[in-house]
Coordinates of C-alpha atoms in Angstrom, one line a residue:
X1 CA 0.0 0.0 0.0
X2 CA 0.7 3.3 -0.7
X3 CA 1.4 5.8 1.9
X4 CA 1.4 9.2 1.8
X5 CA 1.4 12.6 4.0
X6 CA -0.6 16.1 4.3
X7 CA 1.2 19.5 5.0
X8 CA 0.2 23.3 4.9
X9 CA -2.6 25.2 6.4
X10 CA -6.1 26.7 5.7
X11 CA -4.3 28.8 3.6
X12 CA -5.1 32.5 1.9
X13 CA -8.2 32.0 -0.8
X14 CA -8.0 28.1 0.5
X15 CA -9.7 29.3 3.7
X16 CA -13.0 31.0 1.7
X17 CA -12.9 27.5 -0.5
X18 CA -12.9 24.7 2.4
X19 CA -9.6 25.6 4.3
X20 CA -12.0 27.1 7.2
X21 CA -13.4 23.7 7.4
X22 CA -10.2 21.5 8.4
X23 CA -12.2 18.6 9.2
X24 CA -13.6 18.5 6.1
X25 CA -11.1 19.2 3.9
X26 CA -9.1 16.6 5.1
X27 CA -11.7 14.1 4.9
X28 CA -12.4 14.6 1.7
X29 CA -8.7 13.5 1.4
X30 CA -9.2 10.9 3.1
X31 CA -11.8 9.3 1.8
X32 CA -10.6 9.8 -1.4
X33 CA -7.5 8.2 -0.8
X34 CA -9.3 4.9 0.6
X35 CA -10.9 4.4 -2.8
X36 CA -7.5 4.4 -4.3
X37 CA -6.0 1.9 -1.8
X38 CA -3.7 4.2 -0.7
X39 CA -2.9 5.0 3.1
X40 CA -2.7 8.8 4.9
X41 CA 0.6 8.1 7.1
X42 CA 0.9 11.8 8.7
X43 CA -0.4 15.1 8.4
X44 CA 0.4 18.1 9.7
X45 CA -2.1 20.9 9.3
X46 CA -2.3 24.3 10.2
X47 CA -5.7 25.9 10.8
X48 CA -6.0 29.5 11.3
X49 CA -9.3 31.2 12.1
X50 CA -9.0 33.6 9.3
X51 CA -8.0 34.0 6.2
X52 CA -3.7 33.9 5.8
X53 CA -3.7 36.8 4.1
X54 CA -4.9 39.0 6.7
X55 CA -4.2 37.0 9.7
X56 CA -1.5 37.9 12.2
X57 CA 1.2 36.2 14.7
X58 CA -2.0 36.9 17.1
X59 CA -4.8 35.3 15.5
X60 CA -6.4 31.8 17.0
X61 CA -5.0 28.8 15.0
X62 CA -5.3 25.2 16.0
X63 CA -2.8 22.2 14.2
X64 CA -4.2 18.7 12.8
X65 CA -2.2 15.8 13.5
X66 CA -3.0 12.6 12.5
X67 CA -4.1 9.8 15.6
X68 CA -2.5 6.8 15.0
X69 CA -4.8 4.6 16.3
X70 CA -8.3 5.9 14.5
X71 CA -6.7 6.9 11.2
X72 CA -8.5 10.4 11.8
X73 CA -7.0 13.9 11.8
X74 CA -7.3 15.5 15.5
X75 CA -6.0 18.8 17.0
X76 CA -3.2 18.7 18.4
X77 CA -2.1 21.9 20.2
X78 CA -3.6 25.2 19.3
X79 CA -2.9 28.9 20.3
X80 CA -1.8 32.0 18.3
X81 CA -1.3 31.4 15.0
X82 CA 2.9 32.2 15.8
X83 CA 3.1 29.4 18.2
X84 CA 1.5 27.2 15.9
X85 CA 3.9 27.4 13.4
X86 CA 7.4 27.2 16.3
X87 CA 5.2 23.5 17.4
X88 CA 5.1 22.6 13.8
X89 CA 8.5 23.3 13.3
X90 CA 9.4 21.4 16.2
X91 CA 7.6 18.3 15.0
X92 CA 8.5 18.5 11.2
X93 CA 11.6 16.2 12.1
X94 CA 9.8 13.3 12.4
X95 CA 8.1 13.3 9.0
X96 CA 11.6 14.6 7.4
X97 CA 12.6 11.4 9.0
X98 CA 9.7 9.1 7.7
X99 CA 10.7 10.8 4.3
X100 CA 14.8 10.1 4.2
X101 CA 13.8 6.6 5.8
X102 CA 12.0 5.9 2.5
X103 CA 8.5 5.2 4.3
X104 CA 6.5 8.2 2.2
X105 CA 5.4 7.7 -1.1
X106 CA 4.2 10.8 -2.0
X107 CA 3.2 14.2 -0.2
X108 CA -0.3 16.4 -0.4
X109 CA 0.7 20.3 0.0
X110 CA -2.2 22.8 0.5
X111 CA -1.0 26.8 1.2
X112 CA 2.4 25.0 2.7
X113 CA 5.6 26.9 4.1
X114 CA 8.7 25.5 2.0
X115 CA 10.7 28.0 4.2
X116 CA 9.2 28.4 7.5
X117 CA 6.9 25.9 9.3
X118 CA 7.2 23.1 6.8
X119 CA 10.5 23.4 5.3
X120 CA 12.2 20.3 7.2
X121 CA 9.7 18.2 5.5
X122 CA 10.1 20.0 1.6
X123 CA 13.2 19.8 1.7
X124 CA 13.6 15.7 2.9
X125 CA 10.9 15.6 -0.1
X126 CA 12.8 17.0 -2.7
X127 CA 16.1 14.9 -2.1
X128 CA 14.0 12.0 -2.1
X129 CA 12.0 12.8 -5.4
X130 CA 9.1 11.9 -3.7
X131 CA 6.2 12.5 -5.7
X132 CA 4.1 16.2 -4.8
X133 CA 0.6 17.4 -5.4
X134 CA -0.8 20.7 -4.2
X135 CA -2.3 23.8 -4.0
X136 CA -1.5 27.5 -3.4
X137 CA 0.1 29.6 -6.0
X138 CA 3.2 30.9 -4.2
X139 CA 3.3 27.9 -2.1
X140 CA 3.9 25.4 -5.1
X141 CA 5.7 28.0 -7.0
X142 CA 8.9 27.7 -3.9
X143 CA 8.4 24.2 -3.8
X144 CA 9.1 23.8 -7.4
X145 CA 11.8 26.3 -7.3
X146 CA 13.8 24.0 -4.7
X147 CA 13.8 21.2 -7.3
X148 CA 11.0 19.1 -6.0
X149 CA 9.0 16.0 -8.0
X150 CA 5.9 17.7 -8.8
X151 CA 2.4 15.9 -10.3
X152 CA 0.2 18.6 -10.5
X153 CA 0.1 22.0 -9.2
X154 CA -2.5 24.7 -9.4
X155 CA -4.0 27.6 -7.5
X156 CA -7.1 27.6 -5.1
X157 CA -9.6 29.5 -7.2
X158 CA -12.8 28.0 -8.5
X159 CA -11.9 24.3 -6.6
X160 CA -13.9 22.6 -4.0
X161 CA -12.8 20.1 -1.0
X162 CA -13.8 17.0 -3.4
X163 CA -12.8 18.3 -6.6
X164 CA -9.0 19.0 -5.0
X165 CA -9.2 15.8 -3.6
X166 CA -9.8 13.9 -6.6
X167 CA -7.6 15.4 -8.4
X168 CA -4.8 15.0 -5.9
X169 CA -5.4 11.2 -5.8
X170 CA -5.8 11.3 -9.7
X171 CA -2.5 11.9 -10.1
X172 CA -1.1 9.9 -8.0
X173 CA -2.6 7.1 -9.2
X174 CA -1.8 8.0 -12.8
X175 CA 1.7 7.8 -11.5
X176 CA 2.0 4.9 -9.5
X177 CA -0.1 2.7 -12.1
X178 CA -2.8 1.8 -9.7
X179 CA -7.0 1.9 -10.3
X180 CA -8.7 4.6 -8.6
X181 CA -12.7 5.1 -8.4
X182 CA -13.3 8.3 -6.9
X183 CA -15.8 7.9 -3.8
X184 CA -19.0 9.8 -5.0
X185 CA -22.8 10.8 -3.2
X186 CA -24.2 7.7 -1.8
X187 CA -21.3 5.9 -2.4
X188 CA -18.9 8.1 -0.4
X189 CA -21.7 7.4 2.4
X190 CA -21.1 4.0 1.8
X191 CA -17.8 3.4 1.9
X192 CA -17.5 2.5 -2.1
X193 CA -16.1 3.8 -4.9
X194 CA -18.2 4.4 -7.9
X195 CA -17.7 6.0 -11.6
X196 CA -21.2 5.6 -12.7
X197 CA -22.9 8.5 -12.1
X198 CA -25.7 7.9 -14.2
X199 CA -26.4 5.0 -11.5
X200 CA -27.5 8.4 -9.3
X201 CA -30.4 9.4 -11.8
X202 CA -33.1 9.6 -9.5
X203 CA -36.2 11.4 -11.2
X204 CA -38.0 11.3 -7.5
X205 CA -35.6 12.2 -6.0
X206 CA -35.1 15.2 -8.1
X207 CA -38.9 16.0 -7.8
X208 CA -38.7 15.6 -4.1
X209 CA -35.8 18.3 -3.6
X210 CA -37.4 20.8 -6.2
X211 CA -40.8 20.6 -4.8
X212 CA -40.0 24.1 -2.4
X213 CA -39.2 25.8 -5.3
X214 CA -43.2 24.7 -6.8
X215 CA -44.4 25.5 -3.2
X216 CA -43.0 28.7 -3.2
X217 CA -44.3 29.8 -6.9
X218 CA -47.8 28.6 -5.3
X219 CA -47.4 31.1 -2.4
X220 CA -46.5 33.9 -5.2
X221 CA -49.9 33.3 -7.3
X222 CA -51.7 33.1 -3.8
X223 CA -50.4 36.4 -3.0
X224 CA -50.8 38.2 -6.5
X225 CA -54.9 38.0 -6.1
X226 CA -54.9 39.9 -2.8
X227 CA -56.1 43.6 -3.7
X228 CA -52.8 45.4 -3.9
X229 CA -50.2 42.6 -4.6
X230 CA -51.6 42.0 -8.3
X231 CA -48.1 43.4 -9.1
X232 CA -46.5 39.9 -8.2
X233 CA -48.4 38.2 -11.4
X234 CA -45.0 39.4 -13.0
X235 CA -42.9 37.7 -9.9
X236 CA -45.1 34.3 -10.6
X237 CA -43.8 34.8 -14.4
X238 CA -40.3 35.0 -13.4
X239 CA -41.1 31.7 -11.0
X240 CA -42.1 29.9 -13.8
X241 CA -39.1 30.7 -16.0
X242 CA -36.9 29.8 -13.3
X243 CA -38.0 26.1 -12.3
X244 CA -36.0 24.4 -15.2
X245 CA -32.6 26.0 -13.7
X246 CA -34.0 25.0 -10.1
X247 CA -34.9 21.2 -11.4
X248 CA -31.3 21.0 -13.4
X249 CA -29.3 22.3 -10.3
X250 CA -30.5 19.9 -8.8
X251 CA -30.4 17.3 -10.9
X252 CA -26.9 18.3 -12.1
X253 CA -25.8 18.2 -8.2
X254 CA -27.4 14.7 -7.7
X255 CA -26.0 12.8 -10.7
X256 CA -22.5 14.8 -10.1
X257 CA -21.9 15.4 -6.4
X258 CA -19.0 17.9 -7.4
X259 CA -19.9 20.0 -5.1
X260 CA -20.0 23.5 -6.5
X261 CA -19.0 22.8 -9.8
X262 CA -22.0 20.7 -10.4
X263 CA -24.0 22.8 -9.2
X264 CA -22.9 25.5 -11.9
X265 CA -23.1 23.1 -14.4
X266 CA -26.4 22.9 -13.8
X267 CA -27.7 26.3 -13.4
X268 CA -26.1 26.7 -17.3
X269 CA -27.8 24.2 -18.5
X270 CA -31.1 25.1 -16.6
X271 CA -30.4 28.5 -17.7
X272 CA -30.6 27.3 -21.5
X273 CA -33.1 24.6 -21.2
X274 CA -36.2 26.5 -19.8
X275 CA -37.7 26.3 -23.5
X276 CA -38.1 23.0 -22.9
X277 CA -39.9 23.3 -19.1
X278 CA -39.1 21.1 -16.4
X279 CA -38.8 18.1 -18.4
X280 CA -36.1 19.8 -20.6
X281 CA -34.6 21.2 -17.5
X282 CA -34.5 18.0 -16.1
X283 CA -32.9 16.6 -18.8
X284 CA -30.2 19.4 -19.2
X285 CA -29.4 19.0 -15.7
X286 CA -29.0 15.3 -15.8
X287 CA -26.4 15.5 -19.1
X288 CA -24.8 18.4 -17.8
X289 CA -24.0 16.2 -14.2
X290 CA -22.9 13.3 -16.5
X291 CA -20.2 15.5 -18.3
X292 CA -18.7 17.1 -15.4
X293 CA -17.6 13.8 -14.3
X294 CA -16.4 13.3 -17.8
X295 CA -14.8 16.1 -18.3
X296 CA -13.6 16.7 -15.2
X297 CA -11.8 12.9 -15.1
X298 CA -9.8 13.6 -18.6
X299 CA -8.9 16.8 -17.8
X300 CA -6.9 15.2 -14.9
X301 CA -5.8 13.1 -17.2
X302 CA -4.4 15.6 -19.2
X303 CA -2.8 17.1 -16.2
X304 CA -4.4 20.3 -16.4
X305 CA -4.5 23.1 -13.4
X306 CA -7.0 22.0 -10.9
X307 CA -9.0 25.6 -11.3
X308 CA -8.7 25.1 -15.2
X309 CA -10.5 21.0 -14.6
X310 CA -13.0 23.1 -12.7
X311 CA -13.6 26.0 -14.7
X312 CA -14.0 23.3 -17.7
X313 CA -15.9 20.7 -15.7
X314 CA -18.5 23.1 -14.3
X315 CA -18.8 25.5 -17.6
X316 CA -18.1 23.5 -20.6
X317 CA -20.5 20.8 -19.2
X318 CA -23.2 23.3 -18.2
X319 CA -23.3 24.8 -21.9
X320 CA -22.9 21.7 -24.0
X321 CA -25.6 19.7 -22.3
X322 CA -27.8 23.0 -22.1
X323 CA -27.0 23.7 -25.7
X324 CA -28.2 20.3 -26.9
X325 CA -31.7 21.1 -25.2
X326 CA -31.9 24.4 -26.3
X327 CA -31.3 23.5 -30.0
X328 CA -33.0 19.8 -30.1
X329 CA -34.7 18.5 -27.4
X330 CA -37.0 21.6 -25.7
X331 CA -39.7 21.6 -28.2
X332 CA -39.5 17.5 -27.7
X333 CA -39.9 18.2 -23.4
X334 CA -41.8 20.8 -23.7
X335 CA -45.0 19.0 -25.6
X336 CA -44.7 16.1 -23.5
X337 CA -45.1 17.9 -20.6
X338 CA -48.2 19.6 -22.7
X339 CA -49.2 15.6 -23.2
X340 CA -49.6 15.6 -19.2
X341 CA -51.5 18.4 -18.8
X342 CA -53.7 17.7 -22.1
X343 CA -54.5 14.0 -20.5
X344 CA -55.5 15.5 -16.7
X345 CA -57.8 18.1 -18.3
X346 CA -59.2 15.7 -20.6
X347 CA -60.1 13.4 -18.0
X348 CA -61.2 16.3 -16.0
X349 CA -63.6 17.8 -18.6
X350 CA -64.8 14.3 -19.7
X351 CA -66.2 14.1 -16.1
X352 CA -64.8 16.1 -13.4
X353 CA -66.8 13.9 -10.6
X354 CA -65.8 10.8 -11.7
X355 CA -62.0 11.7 -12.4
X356 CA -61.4 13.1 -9.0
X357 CA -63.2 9.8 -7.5
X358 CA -60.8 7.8 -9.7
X359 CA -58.3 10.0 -8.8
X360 CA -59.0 9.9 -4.9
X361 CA -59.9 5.9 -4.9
X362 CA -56.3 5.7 -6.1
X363 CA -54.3 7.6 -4.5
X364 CA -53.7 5.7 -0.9
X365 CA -52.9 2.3 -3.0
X366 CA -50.5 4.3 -5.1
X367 CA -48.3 5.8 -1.7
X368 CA -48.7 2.4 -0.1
X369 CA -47.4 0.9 -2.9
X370 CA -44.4 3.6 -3.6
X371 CA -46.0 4.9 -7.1
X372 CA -46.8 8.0 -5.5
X373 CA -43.7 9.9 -5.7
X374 CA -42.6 7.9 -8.7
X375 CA -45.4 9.3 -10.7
X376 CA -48.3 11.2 -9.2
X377 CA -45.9 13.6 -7.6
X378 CA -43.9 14.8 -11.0
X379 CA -47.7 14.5 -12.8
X380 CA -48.6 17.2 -10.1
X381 CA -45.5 19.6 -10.4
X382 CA -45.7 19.3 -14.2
X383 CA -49.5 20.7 -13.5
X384 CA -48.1 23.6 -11.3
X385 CA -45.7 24.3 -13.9
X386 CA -48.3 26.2 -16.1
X387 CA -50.7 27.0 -13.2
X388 CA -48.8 27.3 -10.3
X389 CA -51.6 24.7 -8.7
X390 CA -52.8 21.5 -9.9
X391 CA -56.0 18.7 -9.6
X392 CA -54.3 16.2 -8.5
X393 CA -52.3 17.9 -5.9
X394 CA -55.9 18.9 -4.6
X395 CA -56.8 15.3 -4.7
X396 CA -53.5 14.8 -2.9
X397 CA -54.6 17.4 -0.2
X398 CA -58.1 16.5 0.4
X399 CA -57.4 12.6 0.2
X400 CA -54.0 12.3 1.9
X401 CA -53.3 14.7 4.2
X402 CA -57.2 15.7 5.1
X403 CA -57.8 11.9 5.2
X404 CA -54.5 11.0 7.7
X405 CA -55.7 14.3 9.9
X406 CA -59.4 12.7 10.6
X407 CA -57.9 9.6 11.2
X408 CA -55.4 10.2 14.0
X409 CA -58.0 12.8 15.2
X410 CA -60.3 10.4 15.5
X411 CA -58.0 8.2 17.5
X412 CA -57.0 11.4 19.6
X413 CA -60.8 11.9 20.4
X414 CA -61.6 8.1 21.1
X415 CA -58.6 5.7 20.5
X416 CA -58.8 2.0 21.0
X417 CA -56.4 2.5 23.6
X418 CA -55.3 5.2 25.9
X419 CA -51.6 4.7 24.4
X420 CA -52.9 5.3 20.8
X421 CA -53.6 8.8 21.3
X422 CA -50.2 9.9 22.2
X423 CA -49.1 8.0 19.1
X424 CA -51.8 9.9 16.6
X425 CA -51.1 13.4 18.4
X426 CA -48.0 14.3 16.9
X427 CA -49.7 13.3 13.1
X428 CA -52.6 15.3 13.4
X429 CA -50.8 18.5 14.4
X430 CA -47.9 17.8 11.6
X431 CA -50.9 16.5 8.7
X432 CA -52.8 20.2 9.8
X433 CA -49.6 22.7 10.5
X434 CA -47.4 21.1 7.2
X435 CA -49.4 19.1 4.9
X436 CA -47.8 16.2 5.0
X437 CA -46.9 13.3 7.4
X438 CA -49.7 11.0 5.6
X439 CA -48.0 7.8 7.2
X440 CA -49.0 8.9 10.7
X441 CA -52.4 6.9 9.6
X442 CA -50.3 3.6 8.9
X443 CA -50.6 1.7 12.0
X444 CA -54.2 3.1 12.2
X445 CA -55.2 1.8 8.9
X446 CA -52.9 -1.5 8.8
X447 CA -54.4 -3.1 12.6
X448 CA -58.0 -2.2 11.0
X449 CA -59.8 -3.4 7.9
X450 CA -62.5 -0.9 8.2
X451 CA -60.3 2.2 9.2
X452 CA -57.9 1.0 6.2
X453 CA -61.3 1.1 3.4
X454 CA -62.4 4.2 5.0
X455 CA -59.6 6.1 4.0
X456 CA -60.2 5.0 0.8
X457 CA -63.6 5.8 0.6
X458 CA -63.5 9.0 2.7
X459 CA -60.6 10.1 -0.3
X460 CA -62.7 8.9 -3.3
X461 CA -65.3 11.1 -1.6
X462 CA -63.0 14.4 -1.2
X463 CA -61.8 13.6 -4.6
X464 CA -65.4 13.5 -6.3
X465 CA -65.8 16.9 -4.3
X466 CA -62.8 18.1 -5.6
X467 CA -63.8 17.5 -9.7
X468 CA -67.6 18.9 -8.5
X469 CA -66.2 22.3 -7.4
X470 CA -63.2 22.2 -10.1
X471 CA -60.8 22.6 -7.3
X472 CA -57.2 23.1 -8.6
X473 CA -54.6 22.9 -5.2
X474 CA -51.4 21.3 -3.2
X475 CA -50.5 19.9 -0.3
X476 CA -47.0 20.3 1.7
X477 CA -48.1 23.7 3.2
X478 CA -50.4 23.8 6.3
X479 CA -54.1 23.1 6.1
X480 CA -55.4 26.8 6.8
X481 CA -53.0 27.8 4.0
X482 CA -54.0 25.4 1.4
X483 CA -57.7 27.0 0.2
X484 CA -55.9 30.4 -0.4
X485 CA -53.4 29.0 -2.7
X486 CA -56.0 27.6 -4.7
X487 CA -58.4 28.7 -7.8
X488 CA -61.5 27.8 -5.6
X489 CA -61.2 28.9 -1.7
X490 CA -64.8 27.6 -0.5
X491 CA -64.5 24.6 -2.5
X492 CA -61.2 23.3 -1.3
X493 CA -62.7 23.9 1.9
X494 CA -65.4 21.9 1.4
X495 CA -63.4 18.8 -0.3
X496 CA -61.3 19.3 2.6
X497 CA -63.5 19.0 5.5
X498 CA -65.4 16.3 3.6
X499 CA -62.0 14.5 3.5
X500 CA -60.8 15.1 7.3
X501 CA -64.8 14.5 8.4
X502 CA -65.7 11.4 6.4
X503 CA -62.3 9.6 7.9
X504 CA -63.0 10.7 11.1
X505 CA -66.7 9.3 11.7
X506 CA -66.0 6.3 10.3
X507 CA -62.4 5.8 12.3
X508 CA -64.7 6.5 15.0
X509 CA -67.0 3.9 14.4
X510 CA -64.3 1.3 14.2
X511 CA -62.7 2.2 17.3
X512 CA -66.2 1.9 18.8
X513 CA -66.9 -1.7 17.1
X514 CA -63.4 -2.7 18.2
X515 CA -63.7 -2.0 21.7
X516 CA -66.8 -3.7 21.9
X517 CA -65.0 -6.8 20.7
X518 CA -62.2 -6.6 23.1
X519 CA -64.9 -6.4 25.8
X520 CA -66.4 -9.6 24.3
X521 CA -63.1 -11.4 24.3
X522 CA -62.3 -10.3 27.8
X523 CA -66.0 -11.6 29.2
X524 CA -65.4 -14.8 27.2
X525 CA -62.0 -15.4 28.6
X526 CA -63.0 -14.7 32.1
X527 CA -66.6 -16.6 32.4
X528 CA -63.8 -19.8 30.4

């Protein structure tokens, strides 16, 4: 195995780009390093709490070490930023040592002093040709100067904790011949390596993390009908434009997990793709995260500056991926989110009554069963892309959420057992103050046959009511909330309470038929 060290500090520009975060700086290292097979034998790490270039001897600094015994980096003295650097200088003889002895491999330098704090250790470095990769402009520059073996070398600007890391480990790996899978999202969780990003692409998950951006365009059309605020119809325009960046952010930061550069990559492509709605945002975002990886792995290759693999990463990916919707694939997205909207108002016009009883019949099955945020979910934001509210996110409020709130009501009102109530409090108050927390009802509806089909009916009836008054709606924001972001206040309240009191009576009802049986069973038992 491999072994290698960590020297310099949090740096000038390093400090605004991860430096003021040691911890996780160096274990991004770290855990980049394990993918590669390759072992972290010392570090010594300065971290000031400030920025280098306009800290003092007197500002507050603290120095990482590495603990033998959990692998981990830990702080190791700390006090003025002067006396940091005398301890350091005091214990750079023992990695010199490990370095003449011929036990260091290679050595990571981040803002380092060649000729103060961390000369000992340069200098043992360059007369063993031991291979270098860092960071810091002025920093590499003297290290070079003094003859050193240098892999790559680059400034700070425009690079993130992971993207330095990878690139560091890149290199060395190149150099020593060895396979190296850079530790990504989940799989940097996990304690795997992975180069497959488009194993990440996750449409619900996407749709789950944009959904604040669909509530908050909601709140903006609620707001533009008060008398007074009708100038925020042109903020609710601006909403809508925006929700292709917000979805290919996203998207782009899921798929990738670069970080920042990801994240950049997407907005580009976001930026270009909102001809082609959320669907063509989506899209951009997802091709935009796939290339950053791409590009960002060759350009290593390549041995490019780290800040020039970022700059191309995050803005050569976020134009050609957004390019390729803007010129081919947004009038493609954008009719098929059309097709969605065309279908739901079809159905809706055929027979509103009957589509929102389909519709509320359904929907419990499909959240049991896991469909819901696979498919209902992006059917309902594709809704609220052209509306800013939507039927079936109605249906979702009156015959979810309305539903789960009678239900654990009714077992706060008159539970089978005195326990049960405490359980169903907490689900009430969440399903009423959030609009949401429908799976407070499971153990309601699962230890009951009757409670379980009177959700279902109590939402096929609140869905009816919601195609009889032509309610359009969403959930996710508190009940008293919910009729004013829709197109029909008094009938969202009326699908609503007809949702929360249909659940209730009946919940009621089976309590009361289940206590009766208990009593039953106990008199048999007893007079046995």
């Amino acid at each position: 195995m491999r072994r290698i060290i960590i020297i310099g500090s949090s740096g000038g520009n390093l400090y605004n780009l991860g430096g003021k975060d040691p911890q996780k700086l160096l274990g991004e290292i770290r855990t980049q390093a394990k993918a590669a097979g390759v072992e972290i034998a010392g570090i010594q790490f300065i971290a000031a709490r400030g920025s280098m270039d306009t800290a003092g001897k007197g500002t507050h600094a603290e120095v990482y070490c590495l603990d033998a015994e959990s692998g981990t980096p830990v702080v190791s003295y700390t006090g003025t930023l002067e006396a940091c650097n005398e301890w350091v200088r005091g214990t750079d003889e023992a990695l010199a040592l490990a370095l003449q002895n011929g036990q260091i491999d290679g050595m990571i330098s981040m803002s380092a002093d060649p000729n103060g704090a961390n000369e000992k250790v340069v200098n043992a470095a360059v007369e063993k040709k031991v291979p270098i990769v860092g960071t810091g402009g002025t920093s590499m520059a003297l290290i070079s100067a003094k003859g050193a073996h240098v892999l790559l070398t680059s400034g700070t600007t425009g690079t993130t904790n992971r993207t330095r890391a990878i690139s560091f480990v890149t290199a060395f790996a190149k150099h020593w011949g060895i396979t190296y899978r850079p530790m990504i999202g989940d799989a940097a969780q996990a304690g795997a390596a992975s180069d497959k990003p488009w194993k990440r692409i996750n449409i619900r998950g996407i749709m789950m993390s944009s959904l604040p951006g669909f509530i908050a365009l909601a709140l903006v059309l609620a707001l533009s009908k008060i008398p007074g605020l009708d100038m925020l119809s042109g903020v609710f325009d601006v909403l809508i434009k925006a929700l292709p960046v917000v979805i290919a952010a996203i998207a782009a930061k899921q798929v990738s997990d670069m970080e920042e550069v990801s994240v950049v990559a997407g907005v580009l492509a976001g930026i270009l793709s909102t001809d082609g709605g959320i669907i063509g945002g989506m899209i951009g975002g997802i091709g935009a995260g796939l290339l950053v990886n791409v590009l960002f792995r060759k350009c290593i290759e390549w041995k490019f500056p780290t800040t020039t693999v970022n700059i191309i990463a995050g803005g050569v990916s976020g134009l050609a991926a957004g390019l390729i919707v803007y010129y081919l694939l947004a009038p493609i997205a954008l009719q098929a989110g059309e097709w969605v909207k065309v279908l739901i108002e079809g159905a809706v016009s055929y027979s509103p009554a009957l589509a929102g009883l389909i519709a509320g019949l359904l929907i419990w099955p499909a959240i049991i069963g896991g469909v819901y945020h696979a498919a209902i979910l992006p059917i309902v934001l594709l809704e609220m892309e052209k509306t800013g509210n939507s039927f079936l996110g109605a249906v979702d409020m009156v015959g979810l959420v309305m539903v789960s709130a009678g239900i654990t009501l009714a077992n706060i009102i008159s539970p089978r057992e005195k326990s049960e109530a405490t359980v169903a409090t907490p689900g009430f108050l969440i399903n009423m103050g959030f609009g949401t927390f429908v799976e407070a009802a499971y153990p309601f509806m699962f230890s009951n046959k009757l409670v379980f089909a009177g959700a279902i009916v109590s939402s096929g009836i609140a869905g009816m009511m919601v195609g009889v008054f032509d309610v359009r709606g969403t959930a996710y924001v508190p009940s008293v909330m919910a009729p004013l972001l829709s197109n029909n206040m008094l009938g969202f309240i009326a699908a609503m309470a007809s949702g929360l009191l249909c659940s209730l009576l009946i919940t009621l009802a089976a309590n009361q038929i289940a206590k009766k049986k208990q009593v039953q069973q106990t008199g048999e038992k007893i007079n046995a």
